Tab-separated table of C-alpha atoms and ligand atoms in Angstrom:
chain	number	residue	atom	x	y	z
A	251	UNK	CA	171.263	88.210	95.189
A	252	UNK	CA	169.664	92.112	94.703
A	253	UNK	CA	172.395	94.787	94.725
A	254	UNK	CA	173.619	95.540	98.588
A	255	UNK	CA	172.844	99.255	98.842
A	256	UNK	CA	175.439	99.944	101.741
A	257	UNK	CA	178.088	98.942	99.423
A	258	UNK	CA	178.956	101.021	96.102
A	259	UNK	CA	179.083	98.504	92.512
A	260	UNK	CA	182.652	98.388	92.151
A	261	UNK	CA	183.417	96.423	95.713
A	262	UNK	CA	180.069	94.297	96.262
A	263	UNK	CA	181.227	93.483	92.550
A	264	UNK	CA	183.892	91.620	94.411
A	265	UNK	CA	182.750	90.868	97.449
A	266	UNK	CA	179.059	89.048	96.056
A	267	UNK	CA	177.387	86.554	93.942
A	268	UNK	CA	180.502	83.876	94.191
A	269	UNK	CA	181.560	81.108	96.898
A	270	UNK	CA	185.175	80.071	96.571
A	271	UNK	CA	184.558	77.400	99.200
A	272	UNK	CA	181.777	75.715	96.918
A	273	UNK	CA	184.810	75.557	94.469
A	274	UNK	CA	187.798	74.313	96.290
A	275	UNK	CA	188.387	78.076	97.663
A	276	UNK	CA	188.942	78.903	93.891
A	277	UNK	CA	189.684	82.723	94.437
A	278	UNK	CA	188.404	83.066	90.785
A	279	UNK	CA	185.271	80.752	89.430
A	280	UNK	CA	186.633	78.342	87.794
A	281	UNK	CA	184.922	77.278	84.468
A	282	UNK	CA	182.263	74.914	84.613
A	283	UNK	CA	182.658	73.052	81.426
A	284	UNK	CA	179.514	70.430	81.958
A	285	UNK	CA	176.573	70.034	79.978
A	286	UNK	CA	174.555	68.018	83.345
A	287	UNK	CA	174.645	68.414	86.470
A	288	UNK	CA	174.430	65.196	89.275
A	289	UNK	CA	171.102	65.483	91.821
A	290	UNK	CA	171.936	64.332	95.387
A	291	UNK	CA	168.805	62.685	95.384
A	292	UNK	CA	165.274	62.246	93.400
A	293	UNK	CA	163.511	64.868	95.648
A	294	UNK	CA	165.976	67.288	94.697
A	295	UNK	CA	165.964	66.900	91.137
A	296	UNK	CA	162.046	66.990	91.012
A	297	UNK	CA	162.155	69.768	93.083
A	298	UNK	CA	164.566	71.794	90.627
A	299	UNK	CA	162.594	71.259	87.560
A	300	UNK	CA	159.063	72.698	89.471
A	301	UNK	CA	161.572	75.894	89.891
A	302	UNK	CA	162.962	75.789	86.340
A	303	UNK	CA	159.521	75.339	84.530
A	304	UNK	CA	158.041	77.995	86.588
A	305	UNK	CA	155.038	74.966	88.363
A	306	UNK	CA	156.060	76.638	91.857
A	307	UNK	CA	158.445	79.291	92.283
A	308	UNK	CA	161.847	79.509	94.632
A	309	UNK	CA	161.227	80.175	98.568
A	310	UNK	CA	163.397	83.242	99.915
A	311	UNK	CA	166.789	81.533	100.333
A	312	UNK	CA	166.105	78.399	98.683
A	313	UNK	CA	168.581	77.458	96.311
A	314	UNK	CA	167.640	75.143	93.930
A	315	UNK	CA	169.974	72.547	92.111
A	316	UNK	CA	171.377	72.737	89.070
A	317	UNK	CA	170.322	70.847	86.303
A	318	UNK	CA	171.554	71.185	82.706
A	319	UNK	CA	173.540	74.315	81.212
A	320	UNK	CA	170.616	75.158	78.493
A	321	UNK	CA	168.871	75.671	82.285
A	322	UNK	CA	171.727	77.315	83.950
A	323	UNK	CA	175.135	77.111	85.188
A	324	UNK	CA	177.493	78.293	87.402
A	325	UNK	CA	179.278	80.565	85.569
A	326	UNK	CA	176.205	82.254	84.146
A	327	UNK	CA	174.570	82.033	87.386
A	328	UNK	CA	177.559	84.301	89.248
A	329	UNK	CA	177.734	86.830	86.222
A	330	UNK	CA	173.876	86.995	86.099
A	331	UNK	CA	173.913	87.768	90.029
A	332	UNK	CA	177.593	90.490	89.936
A	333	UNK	CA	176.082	91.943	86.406
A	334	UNK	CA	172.846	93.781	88.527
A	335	UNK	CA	175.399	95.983	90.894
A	336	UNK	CA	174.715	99.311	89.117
A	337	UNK	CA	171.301	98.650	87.682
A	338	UNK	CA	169.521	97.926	90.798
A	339	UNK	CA	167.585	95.230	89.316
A	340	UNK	CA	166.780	91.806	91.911
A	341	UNK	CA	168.361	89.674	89.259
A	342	UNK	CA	169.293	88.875	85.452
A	343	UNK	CA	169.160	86.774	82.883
A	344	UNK	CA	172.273	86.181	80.580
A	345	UNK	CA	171.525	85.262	76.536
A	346	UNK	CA	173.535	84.256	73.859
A	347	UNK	CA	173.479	87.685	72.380
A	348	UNK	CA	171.455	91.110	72.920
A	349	UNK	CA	169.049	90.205	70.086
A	350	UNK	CA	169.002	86.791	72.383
A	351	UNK	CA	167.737	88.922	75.209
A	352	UNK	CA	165.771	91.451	73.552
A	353	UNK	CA	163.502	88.566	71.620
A	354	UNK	CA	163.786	86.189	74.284
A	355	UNK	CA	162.025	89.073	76.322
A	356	UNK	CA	159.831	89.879	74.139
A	357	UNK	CA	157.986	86.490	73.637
A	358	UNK	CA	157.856	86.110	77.564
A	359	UNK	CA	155.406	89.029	77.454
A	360	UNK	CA	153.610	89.220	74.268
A	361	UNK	CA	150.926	86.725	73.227
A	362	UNK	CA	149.269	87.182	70.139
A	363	UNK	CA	146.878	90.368	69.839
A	364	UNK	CA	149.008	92.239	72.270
A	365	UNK	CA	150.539	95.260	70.693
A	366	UNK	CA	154.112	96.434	71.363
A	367	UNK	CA	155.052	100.487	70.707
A	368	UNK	CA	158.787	101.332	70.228
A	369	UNK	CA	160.581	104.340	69.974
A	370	UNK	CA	162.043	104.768	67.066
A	371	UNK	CA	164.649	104.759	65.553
A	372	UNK	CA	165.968	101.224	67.177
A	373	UNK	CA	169.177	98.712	66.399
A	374	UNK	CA	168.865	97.357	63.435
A	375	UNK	CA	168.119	94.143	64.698
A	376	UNK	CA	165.143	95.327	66.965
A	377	UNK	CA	163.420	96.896	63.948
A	378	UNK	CA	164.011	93.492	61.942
A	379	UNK	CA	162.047	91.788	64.848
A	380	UNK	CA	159.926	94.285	65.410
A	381	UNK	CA	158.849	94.693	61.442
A	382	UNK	CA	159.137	91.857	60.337
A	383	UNK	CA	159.054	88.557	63.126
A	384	UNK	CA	156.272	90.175	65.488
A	385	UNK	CA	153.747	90.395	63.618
A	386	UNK	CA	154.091	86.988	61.968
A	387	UNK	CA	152.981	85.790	65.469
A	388	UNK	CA	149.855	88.614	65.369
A	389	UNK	CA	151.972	90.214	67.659
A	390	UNK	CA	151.273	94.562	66.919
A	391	UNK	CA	154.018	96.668	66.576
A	392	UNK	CA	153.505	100.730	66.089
A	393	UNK	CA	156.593	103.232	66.424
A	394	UNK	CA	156.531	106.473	67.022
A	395	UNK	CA	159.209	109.313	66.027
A	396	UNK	CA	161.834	109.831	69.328
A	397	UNK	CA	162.055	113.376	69.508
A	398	UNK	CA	158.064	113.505	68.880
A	399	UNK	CA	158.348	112.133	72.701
A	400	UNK	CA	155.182	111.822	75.073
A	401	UNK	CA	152.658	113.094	73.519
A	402	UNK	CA	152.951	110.818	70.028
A	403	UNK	CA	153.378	107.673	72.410
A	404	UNK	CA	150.008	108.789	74.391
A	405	UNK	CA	148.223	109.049	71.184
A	406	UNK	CA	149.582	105.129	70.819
A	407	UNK	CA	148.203	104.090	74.030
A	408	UNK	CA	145.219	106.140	74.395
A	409	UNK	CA	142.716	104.223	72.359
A	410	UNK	CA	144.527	101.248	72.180
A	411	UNK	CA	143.446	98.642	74.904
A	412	UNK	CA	145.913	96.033	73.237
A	413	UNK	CA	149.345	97.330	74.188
A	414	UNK	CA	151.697	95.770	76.172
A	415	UNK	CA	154.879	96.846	75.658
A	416	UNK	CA	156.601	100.173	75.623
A	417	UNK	CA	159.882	99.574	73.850
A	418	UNK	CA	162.678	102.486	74.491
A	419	UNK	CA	165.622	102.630	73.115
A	420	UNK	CA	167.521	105.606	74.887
A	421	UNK	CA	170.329	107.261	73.462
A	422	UNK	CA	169.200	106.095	70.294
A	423	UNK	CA	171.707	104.676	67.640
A	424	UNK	CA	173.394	106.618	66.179
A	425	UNK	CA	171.472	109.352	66.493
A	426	UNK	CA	171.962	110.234	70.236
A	427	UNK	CA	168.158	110.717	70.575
A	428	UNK	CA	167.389	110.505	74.131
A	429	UNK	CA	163.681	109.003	75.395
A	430	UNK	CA	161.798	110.503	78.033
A	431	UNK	CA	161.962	107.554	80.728
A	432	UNK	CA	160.159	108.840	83.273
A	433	UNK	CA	157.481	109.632	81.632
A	434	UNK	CA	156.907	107.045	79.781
A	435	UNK	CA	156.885	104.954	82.907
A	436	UNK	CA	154.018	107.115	83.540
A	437	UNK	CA	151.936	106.913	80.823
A	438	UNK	CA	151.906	103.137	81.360
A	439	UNK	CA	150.947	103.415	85.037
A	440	UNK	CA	147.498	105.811	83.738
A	441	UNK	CA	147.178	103.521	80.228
A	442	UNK	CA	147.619	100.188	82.397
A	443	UNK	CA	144.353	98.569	83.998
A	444	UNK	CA	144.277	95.522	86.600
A	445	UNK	CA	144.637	92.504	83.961
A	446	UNK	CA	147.102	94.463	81.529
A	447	UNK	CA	149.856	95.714	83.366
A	448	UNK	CA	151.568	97.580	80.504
A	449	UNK	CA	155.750	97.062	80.608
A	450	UNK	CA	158.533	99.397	80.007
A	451	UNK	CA	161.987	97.851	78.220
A	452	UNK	CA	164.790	99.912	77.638
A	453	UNK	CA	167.447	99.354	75.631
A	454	UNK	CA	170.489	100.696	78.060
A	455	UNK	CA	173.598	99.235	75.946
A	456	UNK	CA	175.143	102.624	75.250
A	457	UNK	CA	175.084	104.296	78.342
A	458	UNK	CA	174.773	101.511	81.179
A	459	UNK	CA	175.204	100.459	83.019
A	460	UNK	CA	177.558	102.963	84.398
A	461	UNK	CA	175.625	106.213	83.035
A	462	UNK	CA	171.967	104.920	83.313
A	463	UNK	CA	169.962	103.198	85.311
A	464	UNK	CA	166.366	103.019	83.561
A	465	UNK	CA	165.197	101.132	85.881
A	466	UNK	CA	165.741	103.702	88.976
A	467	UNK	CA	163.506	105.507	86.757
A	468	UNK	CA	160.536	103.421	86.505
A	469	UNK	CA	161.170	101.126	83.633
A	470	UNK	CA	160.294	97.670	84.503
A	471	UNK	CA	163.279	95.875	82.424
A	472	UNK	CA	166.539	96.831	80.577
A	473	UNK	CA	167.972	95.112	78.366
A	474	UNK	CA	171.927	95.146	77.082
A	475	UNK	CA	174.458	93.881	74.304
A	476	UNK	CA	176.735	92.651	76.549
A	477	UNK	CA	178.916	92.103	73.591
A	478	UNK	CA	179.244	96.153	73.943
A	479	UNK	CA	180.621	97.602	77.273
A	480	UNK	CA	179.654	94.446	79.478
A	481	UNK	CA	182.558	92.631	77.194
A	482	UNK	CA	184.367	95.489	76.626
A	483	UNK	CA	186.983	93.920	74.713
A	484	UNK	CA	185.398	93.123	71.316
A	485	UNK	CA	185.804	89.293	71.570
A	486	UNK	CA	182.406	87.921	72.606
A	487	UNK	CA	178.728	88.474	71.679
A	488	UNK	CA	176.447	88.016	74.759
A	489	UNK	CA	172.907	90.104	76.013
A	490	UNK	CA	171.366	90.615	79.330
A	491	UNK	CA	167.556	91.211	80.792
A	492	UNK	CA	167.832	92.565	83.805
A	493	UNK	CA	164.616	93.545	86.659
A	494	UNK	CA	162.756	92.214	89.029
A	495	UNK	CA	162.366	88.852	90.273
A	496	UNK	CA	159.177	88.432	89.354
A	497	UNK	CA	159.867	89.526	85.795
A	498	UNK	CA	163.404	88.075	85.289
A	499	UNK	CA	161.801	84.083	86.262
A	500	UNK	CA	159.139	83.839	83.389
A	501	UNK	CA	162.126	85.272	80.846
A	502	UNK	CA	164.266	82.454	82.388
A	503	UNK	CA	161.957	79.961	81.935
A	504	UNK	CA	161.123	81.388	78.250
A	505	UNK	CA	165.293	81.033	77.835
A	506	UNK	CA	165.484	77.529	78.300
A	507	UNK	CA	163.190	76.531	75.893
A	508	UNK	CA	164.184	79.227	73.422
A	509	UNK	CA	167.542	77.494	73.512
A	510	UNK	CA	169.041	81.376	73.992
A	511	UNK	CA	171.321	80.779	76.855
A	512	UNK	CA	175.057	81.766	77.156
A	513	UNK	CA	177.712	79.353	77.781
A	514	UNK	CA	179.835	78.862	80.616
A	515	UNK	CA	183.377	80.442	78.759
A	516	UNK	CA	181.253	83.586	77.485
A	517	UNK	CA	179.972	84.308	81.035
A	518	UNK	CA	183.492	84.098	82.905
A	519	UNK	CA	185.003	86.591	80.166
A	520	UNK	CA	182.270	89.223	80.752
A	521	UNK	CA	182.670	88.367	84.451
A	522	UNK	CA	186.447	89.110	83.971
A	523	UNK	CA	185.550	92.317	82.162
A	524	UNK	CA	183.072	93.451	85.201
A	525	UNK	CA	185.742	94.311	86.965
A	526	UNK	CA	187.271	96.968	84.915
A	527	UNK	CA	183.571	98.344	83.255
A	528	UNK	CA	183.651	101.245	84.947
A	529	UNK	CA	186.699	102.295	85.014
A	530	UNK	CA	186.468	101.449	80.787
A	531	UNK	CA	183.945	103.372	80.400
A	532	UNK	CA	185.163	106.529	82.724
A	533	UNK	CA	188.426	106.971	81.231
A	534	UNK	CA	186.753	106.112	77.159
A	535	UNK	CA	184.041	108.915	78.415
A	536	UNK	CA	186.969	111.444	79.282
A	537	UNK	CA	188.511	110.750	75.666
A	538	UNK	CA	185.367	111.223	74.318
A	539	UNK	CA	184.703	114.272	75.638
A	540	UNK	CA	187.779	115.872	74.221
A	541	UNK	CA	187.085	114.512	70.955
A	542	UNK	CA	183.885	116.141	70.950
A	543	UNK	CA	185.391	119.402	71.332
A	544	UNK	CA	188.104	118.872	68.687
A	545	UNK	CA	185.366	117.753	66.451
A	546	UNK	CA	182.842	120.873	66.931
A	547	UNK	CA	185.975	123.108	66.557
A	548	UNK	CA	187.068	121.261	63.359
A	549	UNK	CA	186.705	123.374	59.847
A	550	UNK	CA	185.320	120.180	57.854
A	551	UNK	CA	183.045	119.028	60.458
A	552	UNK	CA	179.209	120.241	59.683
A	553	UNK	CA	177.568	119.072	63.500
A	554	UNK	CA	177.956	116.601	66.183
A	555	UNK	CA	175.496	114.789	68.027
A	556	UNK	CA	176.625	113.694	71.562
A	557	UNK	CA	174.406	113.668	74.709
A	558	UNK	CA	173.954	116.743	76.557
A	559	UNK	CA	175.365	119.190	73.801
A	560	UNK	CA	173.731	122.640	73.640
A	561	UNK	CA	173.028	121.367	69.921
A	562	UNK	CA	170.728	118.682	70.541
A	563	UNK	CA	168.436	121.180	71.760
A	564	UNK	CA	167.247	122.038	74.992
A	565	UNK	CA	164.412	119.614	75.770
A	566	UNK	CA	166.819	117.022	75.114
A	567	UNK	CA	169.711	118.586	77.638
A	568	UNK	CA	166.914	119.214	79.717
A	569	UNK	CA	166.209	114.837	79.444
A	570	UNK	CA	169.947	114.416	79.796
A	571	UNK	CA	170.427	116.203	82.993
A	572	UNK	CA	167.418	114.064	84.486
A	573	UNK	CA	168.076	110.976	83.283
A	574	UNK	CA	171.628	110.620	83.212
A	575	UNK	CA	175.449	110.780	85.070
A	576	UNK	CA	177.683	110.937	82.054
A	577	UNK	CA	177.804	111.762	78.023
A	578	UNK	CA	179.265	107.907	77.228
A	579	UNK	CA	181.754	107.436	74.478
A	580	UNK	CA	179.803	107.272	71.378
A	581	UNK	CA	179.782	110.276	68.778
A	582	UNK	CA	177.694	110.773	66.155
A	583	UNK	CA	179.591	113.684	63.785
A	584	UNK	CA	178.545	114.873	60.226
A	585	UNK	CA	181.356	116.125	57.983
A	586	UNK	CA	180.807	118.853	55.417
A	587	UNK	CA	179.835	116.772	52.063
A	588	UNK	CA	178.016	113.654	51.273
A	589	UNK	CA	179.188	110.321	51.478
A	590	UNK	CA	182.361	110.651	49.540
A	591	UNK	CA	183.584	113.098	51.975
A	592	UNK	CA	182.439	110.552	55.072
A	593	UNK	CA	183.912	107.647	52.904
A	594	UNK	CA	187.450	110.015	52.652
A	595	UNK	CA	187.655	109.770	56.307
A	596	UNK	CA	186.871	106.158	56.843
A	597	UNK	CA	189.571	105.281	54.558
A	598	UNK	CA	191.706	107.603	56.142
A	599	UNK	CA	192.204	106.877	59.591
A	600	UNK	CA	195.249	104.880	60.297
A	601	UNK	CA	194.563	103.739	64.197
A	602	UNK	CA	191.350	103.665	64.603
A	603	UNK	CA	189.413	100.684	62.871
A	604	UNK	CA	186.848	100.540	60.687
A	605	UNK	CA	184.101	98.207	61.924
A	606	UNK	CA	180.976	97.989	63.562
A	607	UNK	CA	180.435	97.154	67.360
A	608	UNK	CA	180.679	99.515	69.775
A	609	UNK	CA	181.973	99.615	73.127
A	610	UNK	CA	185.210	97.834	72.983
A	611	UNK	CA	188.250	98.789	74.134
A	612	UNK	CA	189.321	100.048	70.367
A	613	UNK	CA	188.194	102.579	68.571
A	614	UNK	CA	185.608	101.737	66.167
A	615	UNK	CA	184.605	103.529	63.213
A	616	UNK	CA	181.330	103.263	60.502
A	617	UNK	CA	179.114	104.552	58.502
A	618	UNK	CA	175.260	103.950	59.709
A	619	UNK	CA	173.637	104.968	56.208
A	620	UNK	CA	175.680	101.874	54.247
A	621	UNK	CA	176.235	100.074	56.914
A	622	UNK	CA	174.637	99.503	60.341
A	623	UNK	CA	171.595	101.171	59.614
A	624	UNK	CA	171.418	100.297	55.610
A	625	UNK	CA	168.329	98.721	55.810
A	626	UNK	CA	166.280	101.491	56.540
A	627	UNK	CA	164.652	102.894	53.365
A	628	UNK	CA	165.205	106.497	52.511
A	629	UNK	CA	162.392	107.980	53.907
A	630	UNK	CA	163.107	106.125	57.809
A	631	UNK	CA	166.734	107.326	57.795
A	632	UNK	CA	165.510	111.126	56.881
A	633	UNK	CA	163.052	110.907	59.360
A	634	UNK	CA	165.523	109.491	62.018
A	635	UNK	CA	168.253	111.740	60.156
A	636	UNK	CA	170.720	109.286	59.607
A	637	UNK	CA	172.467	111.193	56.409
A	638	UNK	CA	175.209	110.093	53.986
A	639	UNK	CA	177.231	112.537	55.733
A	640	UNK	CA	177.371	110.944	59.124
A	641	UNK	CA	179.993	108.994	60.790
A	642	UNK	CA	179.940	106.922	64.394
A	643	UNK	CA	182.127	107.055	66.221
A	644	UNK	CA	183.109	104.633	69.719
A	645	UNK	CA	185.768	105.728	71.192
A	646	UNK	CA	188.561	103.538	73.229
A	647	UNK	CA	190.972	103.551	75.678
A	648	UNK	CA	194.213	104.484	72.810
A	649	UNK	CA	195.832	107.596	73.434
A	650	UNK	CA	193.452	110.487	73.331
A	651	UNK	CA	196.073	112.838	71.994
A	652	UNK	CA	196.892	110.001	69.189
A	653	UNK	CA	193.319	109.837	68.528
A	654	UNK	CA	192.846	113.183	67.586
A	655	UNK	CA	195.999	113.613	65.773
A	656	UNK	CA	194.232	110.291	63.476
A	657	UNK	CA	191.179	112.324	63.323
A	658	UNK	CA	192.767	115.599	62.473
A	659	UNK	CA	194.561	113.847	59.607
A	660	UNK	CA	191.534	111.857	57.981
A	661	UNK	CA	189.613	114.797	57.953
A	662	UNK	CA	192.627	116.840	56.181
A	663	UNK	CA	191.589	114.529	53.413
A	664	UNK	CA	188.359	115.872	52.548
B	717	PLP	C1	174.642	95.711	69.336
B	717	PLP	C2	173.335	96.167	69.825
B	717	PLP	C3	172.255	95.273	69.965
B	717	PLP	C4	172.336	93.811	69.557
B	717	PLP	O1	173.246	93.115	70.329
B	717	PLP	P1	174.017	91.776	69.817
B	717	PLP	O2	174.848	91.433	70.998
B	717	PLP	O3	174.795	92.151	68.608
B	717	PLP	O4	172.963	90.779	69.507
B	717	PLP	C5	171.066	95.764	70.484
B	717	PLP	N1	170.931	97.058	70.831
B	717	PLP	C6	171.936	97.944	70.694
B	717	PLP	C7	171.720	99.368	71.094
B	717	PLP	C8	173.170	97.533	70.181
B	717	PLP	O5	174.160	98.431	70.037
């Protein structure tokens, strides 16, 4: 079910990856609320569990039967296969959240003594597993500084015959930090030899998948909080892998007995979200963009970081233009003050909520330092600069106009 390239996402989005007449010419999948699923005969049922359990893979066009919804189901199966239409990927794998698909994907390709290096800094929940889970199966993890870019992620790999994994998380949250994608893919082309093909994940959940496609770039898998943009609508918590075929099975097979799986209601809400992801994440972009500038013009407002701005520097604009088609709809802005002053604003804002998330149809508001990111000791969040001072920001699809007016009156209160 790879992406059609004669066809642009938003129609073979509606035009691919579902039969009505398999479902009583259902113009919408119905959902398939069933834990098993009934084999025509024994051949067929042995036949799907050598294809589940990876003994002997899927012929082109074969399609196997299904067999129990930890395995797979319907519902997931036509998300998983209308999902890859921007990313280019041959197919995907649907989890139960994005840690779901980031660990899941993880233990498909590390074994212990293999080494994983990550850009940092990452989600908070990628750093947890990274820090502290890894290694407690002898799995490696090293991290290098983001905008120390290539050359502090060759020194990782050049004497280091044990990695596996380069781990990218690109813009980085909350910073805005962009990664170097194409070159990383290189460095693991020259550091990879014929029994240790080394892999490049990306982390795509802020900009993808309508601003980013990592894998276009040479990253072998990217991964996504589909409870972000995918859902859109802040009222489910999903992930997705997403690559080739020959690196999307093994993580399948992983899934099932990792119990990380989606359910069938999940996967028809973010498949009734695909249809309006793009056009969500256009028009939030848009507001975005003119928040930005009311923000940089703003008396009380120290700096914001936002992708492409002159501010971040030029190597990263210079990474921006390359690597992407849009600026998103996440801001990172730092008032003048400390964390009162930041606080001040939080409380202030009347429409636009204070919460974590991102992604969703309202505007979110939070604090990294005390909140998403509060974890990190001191010394991590200086290095990464996440300061008391900082605010993120996701923007949503409310009133632009009304959004700024909110802004304009929080930050009166400082
Ligand atoms: C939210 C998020 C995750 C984790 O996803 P969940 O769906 O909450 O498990 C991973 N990476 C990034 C960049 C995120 O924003």
């Amino acid at each position: 079910m790879s992406s059609d390239p004669a066809l642009k996402p938003q129609t073979s989005l509606f035009s691919k990856g579902y039969d009505p007449h398999r479902s009583e010419g259902a113009a919408i999948p119905p959902i398939f609320k069933t834990s098993t699923f009934l084999f025509k005969t024994a051949e067929e049922g042995k036949r799907a569990f050598e294809i589940a359990y990876g003994l002997s893979p899927a012929e082109i066009g074969e399609s196997p039967a299904l067999i129990y919804t930890r395995v797979n189901n319907p519902n997931v199966e036509i998300l998983e296969g209308k999902s890859i239409a921007w990313d280019g990927a041959d197919d995907a794998a649907l989890f139960s959240s994005g840690m779901g698909a980031i660990s899941s994907t993880c233990l498909t390709f590390l074994k212990p003594g293999d080494t994983l290096v990550f850009s940092d800094p990452v989600y908070g929940g990628t750093e947890y597993l990274f820090h502290n889970l890894l290694p407690q199966f002898n799995i490696r993890t090293r991290h290098f500084p983001i905008e120390a870019g290539l050359d502090a992620l060759e020194s990782l790999l050049k004497n280091d015959p044990t990695v596996k994994v380069i781990y990218l998380e690109s813009p980085a949250n909350p910073t805005m930090m962009i990664c170097d994608v194409p070159g990383a893919a290189a460095l693991a082309k020259k550091y990879s030899t014929k029994d240790r093909q080394i892999l490049v994940m990306v982390d795509n959940t802020f900009m993808g998948p309508i601003f980013s496609s990592p894998l276009k770039l040479g990253a072998d898998i990217v991964l996504y909080s589909a409870t972000k943009f995918f859902g859109g609508h802040s009222d489910l918590v999903a992930g997705l892998s997403m690559g080739s075929r020959e690196h999307i099975e093994p993580i399948k097979a992983y899934r099932t007995i990792l119990g990380s799986i989606s359910d069938p209601d999940t996967a028809w809400l973010i498949h009734r979200s695909l249809g309006t992801l793009q056009l969500r994440m256009e028009s939030q972009q848009k507001s975005a963009a003119k928040i930005v500038e009311f923000l940089m013009s703003h008396p009380s407002v120290e700096r914001v970081a936002y992708p492409g701005l002159k501010c971040m520097g030029p190597q990263q604009v210079e990474l921006w233009k390359r690597q992407f088609t849009g600026t998103g709809s996440l801001i990172s802005f730092f008032v003048k003050g400390g964390q009162a002053e930041a606080f001040r604003v939080l409380d202030s804002v009347e429409h636009i909520k204070l919460a974590v998330s991102l992604g969703g149809i309202e505007s979110l508001i939070e604090h990294p330092s005390t909140m998403t990111h509060s974890d990190m000791t001191p010394e991590q969040k200086r290095n990464a600069g996440i300061t008391e001072n900082m605010i993120r920001l996701s923007v949503g699809l409310e009133d632009v106009d009304d959004l700024m007016a909110d802004l304009k009156q929080a930050l009166e209160k400082i």
